[in-house]
Amino acid sequence: MPGEGDDVLSATAPLREDGEPETPPTRRAQSAVSRRRPTAARGAGLVLVVDDTSDTRDLYALYFQSRGFSVITAEDGEAGVETALRYEPDVIVMDLAMPRLDGVAATQRLRQDARTRDTAIIILTGYQAQAMPLGAFEAGADALLMKPCLPEDLERSVRKLLQSEA
């Protein structure tokens, strides 16, 4: 059931040529995972990907996993805040425009909680040259990247933020 147990990633995989779905990759959180900066148990770091578009969420999650990161995901800002408070990720990659709670409001909430006050937050947006993306910095985001954003570019930003925290 969503929100219960230790499942931290369940991605939808493409269909094989025979029309059957491939087995989706699944990561399990370790109950004793450190809630501090990257450790061997967390790989290169724990990244929370928050996006209401499942294809985007899964693409970034699979990419970060392939690059040695541990990954958790959430489908909107409300779930993103809950997941961040539960797992205390090293970096949060969050879409700006989402249902229930947008990236700006989610960032504001995260900055008000001691557990996530100093967590690096990257906001992704398709809005260009509008006031809404600028509100991301006022809310406390550390970086703002424009969509479409190549996974490699996003990884560079994540690693840069992790290095600045070390």
mmCIF file of N, CA and C in Angstrom, residues 8-132:
data_model
loop_
_atom_site.group_PDB
_atom_site.id
_atom_site.type_symbol
_atom_site.label_atom_id
_atom_site.label_comp_id
_atom_site.label_asym_id
_atom_site.label_seq_id
_atom_site.Cartn_x
_atom_site.Cartn_y
_atom_site.Cartn_z
ATOM 1 N N VAL A 8 10.887 2.431 -1.576
ATOM 2 C CA VAL A 8 11.274 3.802 -1.837
ATOM 3 C C VAL A 8 11.293 4.129 -3.309
ATOM 4 N N LEU A 9 11.191 3.117 -4.176
ATOM 5 C CA LEU A 9 11.092 3.393 -5.600
ATOM 6 C C LEU A 9 10.384 2.243 -6.270
ATOM 7 N N SER A 10 9.416 2.556 -7.035
ATOM 8 C CA SER A 10 8.780 1.570 -7.886
ATOM 9 C C SER A 10 8.544 2.266 -9.207
ATOM 10 N N ALA A 11 9.354 1.947 -10.197
ATOM 11 C CA ALA A 11 9.283 2.632 -11.488
ATOM 12 C C ALA A 11 8.589 1.753 -12.508
ATOM 13 N N THR A 12 7.910 2.388 -13.439
ATOM 14 C CA THR A 12 7.269 1.662 -14.520
ATOM 15 C C THR A 12 8.294 1.443 -15.615
ATOM 16 N N ALA A 13 8.513 0.191 -15.970
ATOM 17 C CA ALA A 13 9.493 -0.137 -17.001
ATOM 18 C C ALA A 13 8.789 -0.301 -18.342
ATOM 19 N N PRO A 14 9.519 -0.126 -19.430
ATOM 20 C CA PRO A 14 8.900 -0.281 -20.747
ATOM 21 C C PRO A 14 8.515 -1.734 -21.020
ATOM 22 N N LEU A 15 7.642 -1.917 -21.997
ATOM 23 C CA LEU A 15 7.247 -3.266 -22.395
ATOM 24 C C LEU A 15 8.361 -3.911 -23.205
ATOM 25 N N ARG A 16 8.498 -5.211 -23.044
ATOM 26 C CA ARG A 16 9.440 -5.960 -23.870
ATOM 27 C C ARG A 16 8.826 -6.139 -25.243
ATOM 28 N N GLU A 17 9.593 -6.672 -26.174
ATOM 29 C CA GLU A 17 9.102 -6.870 -27.537
ATOM 30 C C GLU A 17 7.896 -7.802 -27.588
ATOM 31 N N ASP A 18 7.807 -8.747 -26.628
ATOM 32 C CA ASP A 18 6.683 -9.678 -26.633
ATOM 33 C C ASP A 18 5.429 -9.078 -25.980
ATOM 34 N N GLY A 19 5.495 -7.801 -25.591
ATOM 35 C CA GLY A 19 4.333 -7.127 -25.029
ATOM 36 C C GLY A 19 4.186 -7.269 -23.526
ATOM 37 N N GLU A 20 5.018 -8.096 -22.903
ATOM 38 C CA GLU A 20 4.967 -8.269 -21.457
ATOM 39 C C GLU A 20 5.779 -7.167 -20.782
ATOM 40 N N PRO A 21 5.319 -6.676 -19.636
ATOM 41 C CA PRO A 21 6.103 -5.645 -18.954
ATOM 42 C C PRO A 21 7.378 -6.237 -18.379
ATOM 43 N N GLU A 22 8.448 -5.432 -18.425
ATOM 44 C CA GLU A 22 9.676 -5.840 -17.765
ATOM 45 C C GLU A 22 9.459 -5.683 -16.269
ATOM 46 N N THR A 23 10.216 -6.403 -15.488
ATOM 47 C CA THR A 23 10.089 -6.297 -14.045
ATOM 48 C C THR A 23 10.580 -4.925 -13.602
ATOM 49 N N PRO A 24 9.740 -4.135 -12.927
ATOM 50 C CA PRO A 24 10.186 -2.808 -12.512
ATOM 51 C C PRO A 24 11.250 -2.902 -11.426
ATOM 52 N N PRO A 25 12.257 -2.034 -11.487
ATOM 53 C CA PRO A 25 13.272 -2.045 -10.442
ATOM 54 C C PRO A 25 12.683 -1.526 -9.138
ATOM 55 N N THR A 26 13.098 -2.107 -8.045
ATOM 56 C CA THR A 26 12.604 -1.677 -6.747
ATOM 57 C C THR A 26 13.774 -1.542 -5.790
ATOM 58 N N ARG A 27 13.812 -0.459 -5.064
ATOM 59 C CA ARG A 27 14.835 -0.251 -4.045
ATOM 60 C C ARG A 27 14.130 -0.322 -2.698
ATOM 61 N N ARG A 28 14.780 -0.893 -1.735
ATOM 62 C CA ARG A 28 14.205 -0.956 -0.398
ATOM 63 C C ARG A 28 15.053 -0.087 0.521
ATOM 64 N N ALA A 29 14.385 0.712 1.307
ATOM 65 C CA ALA A 29 15.103 1.527 2.287
ATOM 66 C C ALA A 29 15.587 0.605 3.393
ATOM 67 N N GLN A 30 16.756 0.871 3.894
ATOM 68 C CA GLN A 30 17.254 0.096 5.019
ATOM 69 C C GLN A 30 16.803 0.802 6.288
ATOM 70 N N SER A 31 16.305 0.036 7.247
ATOM 71 C CA SER A 31 15.739 0.654 8.442
ATOM 72 C C SER A 31 16.776 1.449 9.220
ATOM 73 N N ALA A 32 18.026 1.084 9.094
ATOM 74 C CA ALA A 32 19.065 1.779 9.849
ATOM 75 C C ALA A 32 19.840 2.772 8.988
ATOM 76 N N VAL A 33 19.257 3.184 7.876
ATOM 77 C CA VAL A 33 19.955 4.115 6.996
ATOM 78 C C VAL A 33 20.232 5.414 7.736
ATOM 79 N N SER A 34 21.453 5.869 7.612
ATOM 80 C CA SER A 34 21.836 7.134 8.229
ATOM 81 C C SER A 34 21.024 8.272 7.626
ATOM 82 N N ARG A 35 20.670 9.234 8.420
ATOM 83 C CA ARG A 35 19.932 10.387 7.922
ATOM 84 C C ARG A 35 20.878 11.568 7.720
ATOM 85 N N ARG A 36 22.137 11.306 7.611
ATOM 86 C CA ARG A 36 23.127 12.349 7.382
ATOM 87 C C ARG A 36 23.553 12.340 5.927
ATOM 88 N N ARG A 37 24.642 12.982 5.640
ATOM 89 C CA ARG A 37 25.157 13.087 4.280
ATOM 90 C C ARG A 37 25.520 11.716 3.724
ATOM 91 N N PRO A 38 25.843 11.637 2.440
ATOM 92 C CA PRO A 38 26.064 10.350 1.785
ATOM 93 C C PRO A 38 26.982 9.409 2.561
ATOM 94 N N THR A 39 26.576 8.154 2.622
ATOM 95 C CA THR A 39 27.353 7.094 3.248
ATOM 96 C C THR A 39 27.328 5.912 2.300
ATOM 97 N N ALA A 40 28.058 4.871 2.647
ATOM 98 C CA ALA A 40 28.058 3.678 1.798
ATOM 99 C C ALA A 40 26.645 3.126 1.635
ATOM 100 N N ALA A 41 25.830 3.185 2.702
ATOM 101 C CA ALA A 41 24.461 2.660 2.631
ATOM 102 C C ALA A 41 23.581 3.485 1.694
ATOM 103 N N ARG A 42 23.926 4.756 1.515
ATOM 104 C CA ARG A 42 23.119 5.635 0.677
ATOM 105 C C ARG A 42 23.769 5.874 -0.680
ATOM 106 N N GLY A 43 24.855 5.181 -0.960
ATOM 107 C CA GLY A 43 25.526 5.375 -2.237
ATOM 108 C C GLY A 43 26.076 6.784 -2.333
ATOM 109 N N ALA A 44 25.927 7.397 -3.504
ATOM 110 C CA ALA A 44 26.414 8.759 -3.718
ATOM 111 C C ALA A 44 25.564 9.777 -2.972
ATOM 112 N N GLY A 45 24.433 9.355 -2.452
ATOM 113 C CA GLY A 45 23.516 10.233 -1.735
ATOM 114 C C GLY A 45 22.091 9.777 -1.959
ATOM 115 N N LEU A 46 21.199 10.221 -1.102
ATOM 116 C CA LEU A 46 19.784 9.883 -1.237
ATOM 117 C C LEU A 46 19.070 11.049 -1.911
ATOM 118 N N VAL A 47 18.499 10.791 -3.081
ATOM 119 C CA VAL A 47 17.809 11.810 -3.864
ATOM 120 C C VAL A 47 16.311 11.524 -3.839
ATOM 121 N N LEU A 48 15.538 12.537 -3.506
ATOM 122 C CA LEU A 48 14.081 12.461 -3.590
ATOM 123 C C LEU A 48 13.659 13.183 -4.863
ATOM 124 N N VAL A 49 12.982 12.472 -5.762
ATOM 125 C CA VAL A 49 12.475 13.054 -7.004
ATOM 126 C C VAL A 49 10.966 13.240 -6.847
ATOM 127 N N VAL A 50 10.508 14.494 -6.950
ATOM 128 C CA VAL A 50 9.092 14.823 -6.786
ATOM 129 C C VAL A 50 8.589 15.427 -8.095
ATOM 130 N N ASP A 51 7.708 14.701 -8.770
ATOM 131 C CA ASP A 51 7.152 15.189 -10.037
ATOM 132 C C ASP A 51 5.822 14.501 -10.266
ATOM 133 N N ASP A 52 4.829 15.252 -10.734
ATOM 134 C CA ASP A 52 3.511 14.669 -10.962
ATOM 135 C C ASP A 52 3.428 13.910 -12.277
ATOM 136 N N THR A 53 4.441 14.010 -13.118
ATOM 137 C CA THR A 53 4.480 13.253 -14.368
ATOM 138 C C THR A 53 5.305 11.993 -14.136
ATOM 139 N N SER A 54 4.656 10.839 -14.190
ATOM 140 C CA SER A 54 5.343 9.591 -13.842
ATOM 141 C C SER A 54 6.524 9.298 -14.759
ATOM 142 N N ASP A 55 6.424 9.609 -16.043
ATOM 143 C CA ASP A 55 7.542 9.351 -16.954
ATOM 144 C C ASP A 55 8.772 10.158 -16.558
ATOM 145 N N THR A 56 8.585 11.405 -16.217
ATOM 146 C CA THR A 56 9.703 12.254 -15.795
ATOM 147 C C THR A 56 10.286 11.748 -14.489
ATOM 148 N N ARG A 57 9.420 11.456 -13.541
ATOM 149 C CA ARG A 57 9.843 10.944 -12.236
ATOM 150 C C ARG A 57 10.648 9.662 -12.398
ATOM 151 N N ASP A 58 10.143 8.736 -13.211
ATOM 152 C CA ASP A 58 10.824 7.458 -13.403
ATOM 153 C C ASP A 58 12.142 7.617 -14.155
ATOM 154 N N LEU A 59 12.167 8.491 -15.153
ATOM 155 C CA LEU A 59 13.400 8.731 -15.908
ATOM 156 C C LEU A 59 14.514 9.202 -14.986
ATOM 157 N N TYR A 60 14.237 10.231 -14.189
ATOM 158 C CA TYR A 60 15.265 10.747 -13.282
ATOM 159 C C TYR A 60 15.634 9.716 -12.217
ATOM 160 N N ALA A 61 14.656 9.005 -11.693
ATOM 161 C CA ALA A 61 14.939 7.995 -10.669
ATOM 162 C C ALA A 61 15.853 6.904 -11.214
ATOM 163 N N LEU A 62 15.532 6.387 -12.376
ATOM 164 C CA LEU A 62 16.363 5.334 -12.966
ATOM 165 C C LEU A 62 17.756 5.854 -13.307
ATOM 166 N N TYR A 63 17.833 7.076 -13.797
ATOM 167 C CA TYR A 63 19.136 7.654 -14.128
ATOM 168 C C TYR A 63 19.991 7.791 -12.863
ATOM 169 N N PHE A 64 19.430 8.379 -11.808
ATOM 170 C CA PHE A 64 20.208 8.560 -10.584
ATOM 171 C C PHE A 64 20.632 7.223 -9.986
ATOM 172 N N GLN A 65 19.769 6.222 -10.046
ATOM 173 C CA GLN A 65 20.149 4.889 -9.567
ATOM 174 C C GLN A 65 21.334 4.363 -10.359
ATOM 175 N N SER A 66 21.307 4.545 -11.664
ATOM 176 C CA SER A 66 22.398 4.043 -12.507
ATOM 177 C C SER A 66 23.709 4.766 -12.218
ATOM 178 N N ARG A 67 23.637 5.928 -11.601
ATOM 179 C CA ARG A 67 24.822 6.725 -11.285
ATOM 180 C C ARG A 67 25.252 6.561 -9.827
ATOM 181 N N GLY A 68 24.668 5.582 -9.125
ATOM 182 C CA GLY A 68 25.117 5.253 -7.778
ATOM 183 C C GLY A 68 24.361 5.916 -6.640
ATOM 184 N N PHE A 69 23.304 6.638 -6.939
ATOM 185 C CA PHE A 69 22.503 7.277 -5.896
ATOM 186 C C PHE A 69 21.407 6.326 -5.425
ATOM 187 N N SER A 70 20.984 6.493 -4.194
ATOM 188 C CA SER A 70 19.756 5.870 -3.720
ATOM 189 C C SER A 70 18.644 6.859 -4.057
ATOM 190 N N VAL A 71 17.470 6.351 -4.418
ATOM 191 C CA VAL A 71 16.402 7.218 -4.911
ATOM 192 C C VAL A 71 15.075 6.862 -4.252
ATOM 193 N N ILE A 72 14.333 7.903 -3.895
ATOM 194 C CA ILE A 72 12.949 7.763 -3.477
ATOM 195 C C ILE A 72 12.142 8.741 -4.326
ATOM 196 N N THR A 73 10.857 8.475 -4.485
ATOM 197 C CA THR A 73 10.047 9.330 -5.349
ATOM 198 C C THR A 73 8.732 9.699 -4.668
ATOM 199 N N ALA A 74 8.132 10.770 -5.174
ATOM 200 C CA ALA A 74 6.805 11.190 -4.727
ATOM 201 C C ALA A 74 6.090 11.816 -5.912
ATOM 202 N N GLU A 75 4.748 11.684 -5.931
ATOM 203 C CA GLU A 75 3.971 12.086 -7.107
ATOM 204 C C GLU A 75 3.422 13.507 -7.050
ATOM 205 N N ASP A 76 3.573 14.204 -5.939
ATOM 206 C CA ASP A 76 3.135 15.603 -5.867
ATOM 207 C C ASP A 76 3.801 16.263 -4.665
ATOM 208 N N GLY A 77 3.576 17.557 -4.520
ATOM 209 C CA GLY A 77 4.236 18.294 -3.457
ATOM 210 C C GLY A 77 3.881 17.825 -2.060
ATOM 211 N N GLU A 78 2.621 17.495 -1.840
ATOM 212 C CA GLU A 78 2.191 17.013 -0.524
ATOM 213 C C GLU A 78 2.918 15.712 -0.164
ATOM 214 N N ALA A 79 2.912 14.760 -1.088
ATOM 215 C CA ALA A 79 3.617 13.491 -0.858
ATOM 216 C C ALA A 79 5.119 13.724 -0.752
ATOM 217 N N GLY A 80 5.629 14.701 -1.490
ATOM 218 C CA GLY A 80 7.053 15.024 -1.434
ATOM 219 C C GLY A 80 7.473 15.506 -0.058
ATOM 220 N N VAL A 81 6.677 16.375 0.539
ATOM 221 C CA VAL A 81 6.983 16.867 1.881
ATOM 222 C C VAL A 81 6.955 15.708 2.875
ATOM 223 N N GLU A 82 5.917 14.887 2.813
ATOM 224 C CA GLU A 82 5.803 13.740 3.727
ATOM 225 C C GLU A 82 6.994 12.798 3.576
ATOM 226 N N THR A 83 7.385 12.513 2.339
ATOM 227 C CA THR A 83 8.504 11.604 2.077
ATOM 228 C C THR A 83 9.816 12.209 2.561
ATOM 229 N N ALA A 84 10.010 13.491 2.319
ATOM 230 C CA ALA A 84 11.236 14.161 2.759
ATOM 231 C C ALA A 84 11.358 14.147 4.280
ATOM 232 N N LEU A 85 10.270 14.390 4.976
ATOM 233 C CA LEU A 85 10.308 14.389 6.436
ATOM 234 C C LEU A 85 10.558 12.989 6.982
ATOM 235 N N ARG A 86 10.088 11.986 6.282
ATOM 236 C CA ARG A 86 10.281 10.606 6.735
ATOM 237 C C ARG A 86 11.704 10.107 6.487
ATOM 238 N N TYR A 87 12.247 10.363 5.286
ATOM 239 C CA TYR A 87 13.538 9.784 4.899
ATOM 240 C C TYR A 87 14.713 10.751 4.963
ATOM 241 N N GLU A 88 14.470 12.048 5.081
ATOM 242 C CA GLU A 88 15.511 13.063 5.153
ATOM 243 C C GLU A 88 16.570 12.884 4.064
ATOM 244 N N PRO A 89 16.182 13.089 2.804
ATOM 245 C CA PRO A 89 17.122 12.904 1.694
ATOM 246 C C PRO A 89 18.235 13.947 1.715
ATOM 247 N N ASP A 90 19.291 13.663 0.964
ATOM 248 C CA ASP A 90 20.398 14.609 0.844
ATOM 249 C C ASP A 90 20.046 15.733 -0.123
ATOM 250 N N VAL A 91 19.292 15.400 -1.166
ATOM 251 C CA VAL A 91 18.887 16.369 -2.185
ATOM 252 C C VAL A 91 17.452 16.070 -2.600
ATOM 253 N N ILE A 92 16.689 17.130 -2.836
ATOM 254 C CA ILE A 92 15.332 16.992 -3.356
ATOM 255 C C ILE A 92 15.287 17.653 -4.728
ATOM 256 N N VAL A 93 14.832 16.897 -5.726
ATOM 257 C CA VAL A 93 14.620 17.414 -7.078
ATOM 258 C C VAL A 93 13.111 17.493 -7.245
ATOM 259 N N MET A 94 12.584 18.722 -7.427
ATOM 260 C CA MET A 94 11.136 18.896 -7.374
ATOM 261 C C MET A 94 10.625 19.744 -8.537
ATOM 262 N N ASP A 95 9.547 19.271 -9.137
ATOM 263 C CA ASP A 95 8.863 20.035 -10.174
ATOM 264 C C ASP A 95 8.220 21.261 -9.527
ATOM 265 N N LEU A 96 8.098 22.321 -10.295
ATOM 266 C CA LEU A 96 7.487 23.542 -9.774
ATOM 267 C C LEU A 96 5.962 23.452 -9.754
ATOM 268 N N ALA A 97 5.369 23.088 -10.887
ATOM 269 C CA ALA A 97 3.908 23.077 -11.010
ATOM 270 C C ALA A 97 3.374 21.664 -10.812
ATOM 271 N N MET A 98 2.717 21.443 -9.671
ATOM 272 C CA MET A 98 2.152 20.132 -9.346
ATOM 273 C C MET A 98 0.811 20.319 -8.657
ATOM 274 N N PRO A 99 -0.041 19.286 -8.705
ATOM 275 C CA PRO A 99 -1.315 19.357 -7.981
ATOM 276 C C PRO A 99 -1.101 19.241 -6.473
ATOM 277 N N ARG A 100 -2.132 19.562 -5.743
ATOM 278 C CA ARG A 100 -2.171 19.496 -4.276
ATOM 279 C C ARG A 100 -1.249 20.502 -3.604
ATOM 280 N N LEU A 101 0.010 20.537 -3.976
ATOM 281 C CA LEU A 101 0.965 21.463 -3.373
ATOM 282 C C LEU A 101 2.075 21.683 -4.386
ATOM 283 N N ASP A 102 2.269 22.920 -4.831
ATOM 284 C CA ASP A 102 3.298 23.164 -5.846
ATOM 285 C C ASP A 102 4.692 23.181 -5.219
ATOM 286 N N GLY A 103 5.704 23.242 -6.069
ATOM 287 C CA GLY A 103 7.084 23.181 -5.597
ATOM 288 C C GLY A 103 7.476 24.323 -4.679
ATOM 289 N N VAL A 104 6.944 25.513 -4.915
ATOM 290 C CA VAL A 104 7.251 26.660 -4.056
ATOM 291 C C VAL A 104 6.674 26.440 -2.657
ATOM 292 N N ALA A 105 5.407 26.071 -2.573
ATOM 293 C CA ALA A 105 4.773 25.842 -1.270
ATOM 294 C C ALA A 105 5.428 24.667 -0.539
ATOM 295 N N ALA A 106 5.783 23.618 -1.283
ATOM 296 C CA ALA A 106 6.457 22.467 -0.668
ATOM 297 C C ALA A 106 7.821 22.883 -0.116
ATOM 298 N N THR A 107 8.555 23.691 -0.872
ATOM 299 C CA THR A 107 9.864 24.170 -0.415
ATOM 300 C C THR A 107 9.709 25.008 0.853
ATOM 301 N N GLN A 108 8.713 25.869 0.892
ATOM 302 C CA GLN A 108 8.472 26.678 2.092
ATOM 303 C C GLN A 108 8.231 25.791 3.306
ATOM 304 N N ARG A 109 7.420 24.761 3.136
ATOM 305 C CA ARG A 109 7.140 23.837 4.250
ATOM 306 C C ARG A 109 8.408 23.125 4.706
ATOM 307 N N LEU A 110 9.198 22.668 3.736
ATOM 308 C CA LEU A 110 10.426 21.943 4.068
ATOM 309 C C LEU A 110 11.415 22.839 4.809
ATOM 310 N N ARG A 111 11.475 24.098 4.453
ATOM 311 C CA ARG A 111 12.397 25.040 5.108
ATOM 312 C C ARG A 111 11.948 25.375 6.529
ATOM 313 N N GLN A 112 10.698 25.123 6.860
ATOM 314 C CA GLN A 112 10.186 25.412 8.197
ATOM 315 C C GLN A 112 10.410 24.264 9.172
ATOM 316 N N ASP A 113 10.836 23.110 8.685
ATOM 317 C CA ASP A 113 11.034 21.940 9.542
ATOM 318 C C ASP A 113 12.534 21.716 9.754
ATOM 319 N N ALA A 114 12.935 21.520 10.988
ATOM 320 C CA ALA A 114 14.354 21.345 11.311
ATOM 321 C C ALA A 114 14.981 20.160 10.579
ATOM 322 N N ARG A 115 14.192 19.125 10.300
ATOM 323 C CA ARG A 115 14.736 17.933 9.634
ATOM 324 C C ARG A 115 15.140 18.201 8.196
ATOM 325 N N THR A 116 14.514 19.163 7.547
ATOM 326 C CA THR A 116 14.778 19.414 6.124
ATOM 327 C C THR A 116 15.191 20.860 5.851
ATOM 328 N N ARG A 117 15.391 21.622 6.881
ATOM 329 C CA ARG A 117 15.728 23.041 6.727
ATOM 330 C C ARG A 117 16.962 23.245 5.852
ATOM 331 N N ASP A 118 17.955 22.368 5.989
ATOM 332 C CA ASP A 118 19.212 22.531 5.255
ATOM 333 C C ASP A 118 19.361 21.565 4.085
ATOM 334 N N THR A 119 18.322 20.838 3.759
ATOM 335 C CA THR A 119 18.375 19.906 2.631
ATOM 336 C C THR A 119 18.444 20.690 1.323
ATOM 337 N N ALA A 120 19.334 20.271 0.434
ATOM 338 C CA ALA A 120 19.453 20.926 -0.874
ATOM 339 C C ALA A 120 18.185 20.662 -1.686
ATOM 340 N N ILE A 121 17.634 21.713 -2.287
ATOM 341 C CA ILE A 121 16.417 21.587 -3.097
ATOM 342 C C ILE A 121 16.655 22.203 -4.466
ATOM 343 N N ILE A 122 16.403 21.398 -5.495
ATOM 344 C CA ILE A 122 16.482 21.854 -6.881
ATOM 345 C C ILE A 122 15.067 21.857 -7.439
ATOM 346 N N ILE A 123 14.644 22.993 -7.964
ATOM 347 C CA ILE A 123 13.320 23.112 -8.576
ATOM 348 C C ILE A 123 13.472 23.031 -10.091
ATOM 349 N N LEU A 124 12.626 22.212 -10.715
ATOM 350 C CA LEU A 124 12.583 22.104 -12.173
ATOM 351 C C LEU A 124 11.315 22.783 -12.667
ATOM 352 N N THR A 125 11.441 23.560 -13.731
ATOM 353 C CA THR A 125 10.261 24.254 -14.245
ATOM 354 C C THR A 125 10.284 24.398 -15.755
ATOM 355 N N GLY A 126 9.105 24.402 -16.319
ATOM 356 C CA GLY A 126 8.945 24.681 -17.736
ATOM 357 C C GLY A 126 8.574 26.138 -17.955
ATOM 358 N N TYR A 127 8.296 26.865 -16.869
ATOM 359 C CA TYR A 127 7.955 28.289 -16.953
ATOM 360 C C TYR A 127 9.233 29.089 -17.146
ATOM 361 N N GLN A 128 9.278 29.877 -18.195
ATOM 362 C CA GLN A 128 10.462 30.691 -18.420
ATOM 363 C C GLN A 128 10.092 32.161 -18.318
ATOM 364 N N ALA A 129 10.962 32.927 -17.696
ATOM 365 C CA ALA A 129 10.809 34.379 -17.581
ATOM 366 C C ALA A 129 9.462 34.788 -16.987
ATOM 367 N N GLN A 130 9.030 34.076 -15.970
ATOM 368 C CA GLN A 130 7.806 34.446 -15.269
ATOM 369 C C GLN A 130 8.116 34.585 -13.784
ATOM 370 N N ALA A 131 7.224 35.187 -13.058
ATOM 371 C CA ALA A 131 7.447 35.424 -11.631
ATOM 372 C C ALA A 131 7.442 34.138 -10.812
ATOM 373 N N MET A 132 6.663 33.138 -11.229
ATOM 374 C CA MET A 132 6.537 31.914 -10.433
ATOM 375 C C MET A 132 7.886 31.234 -10.168
#
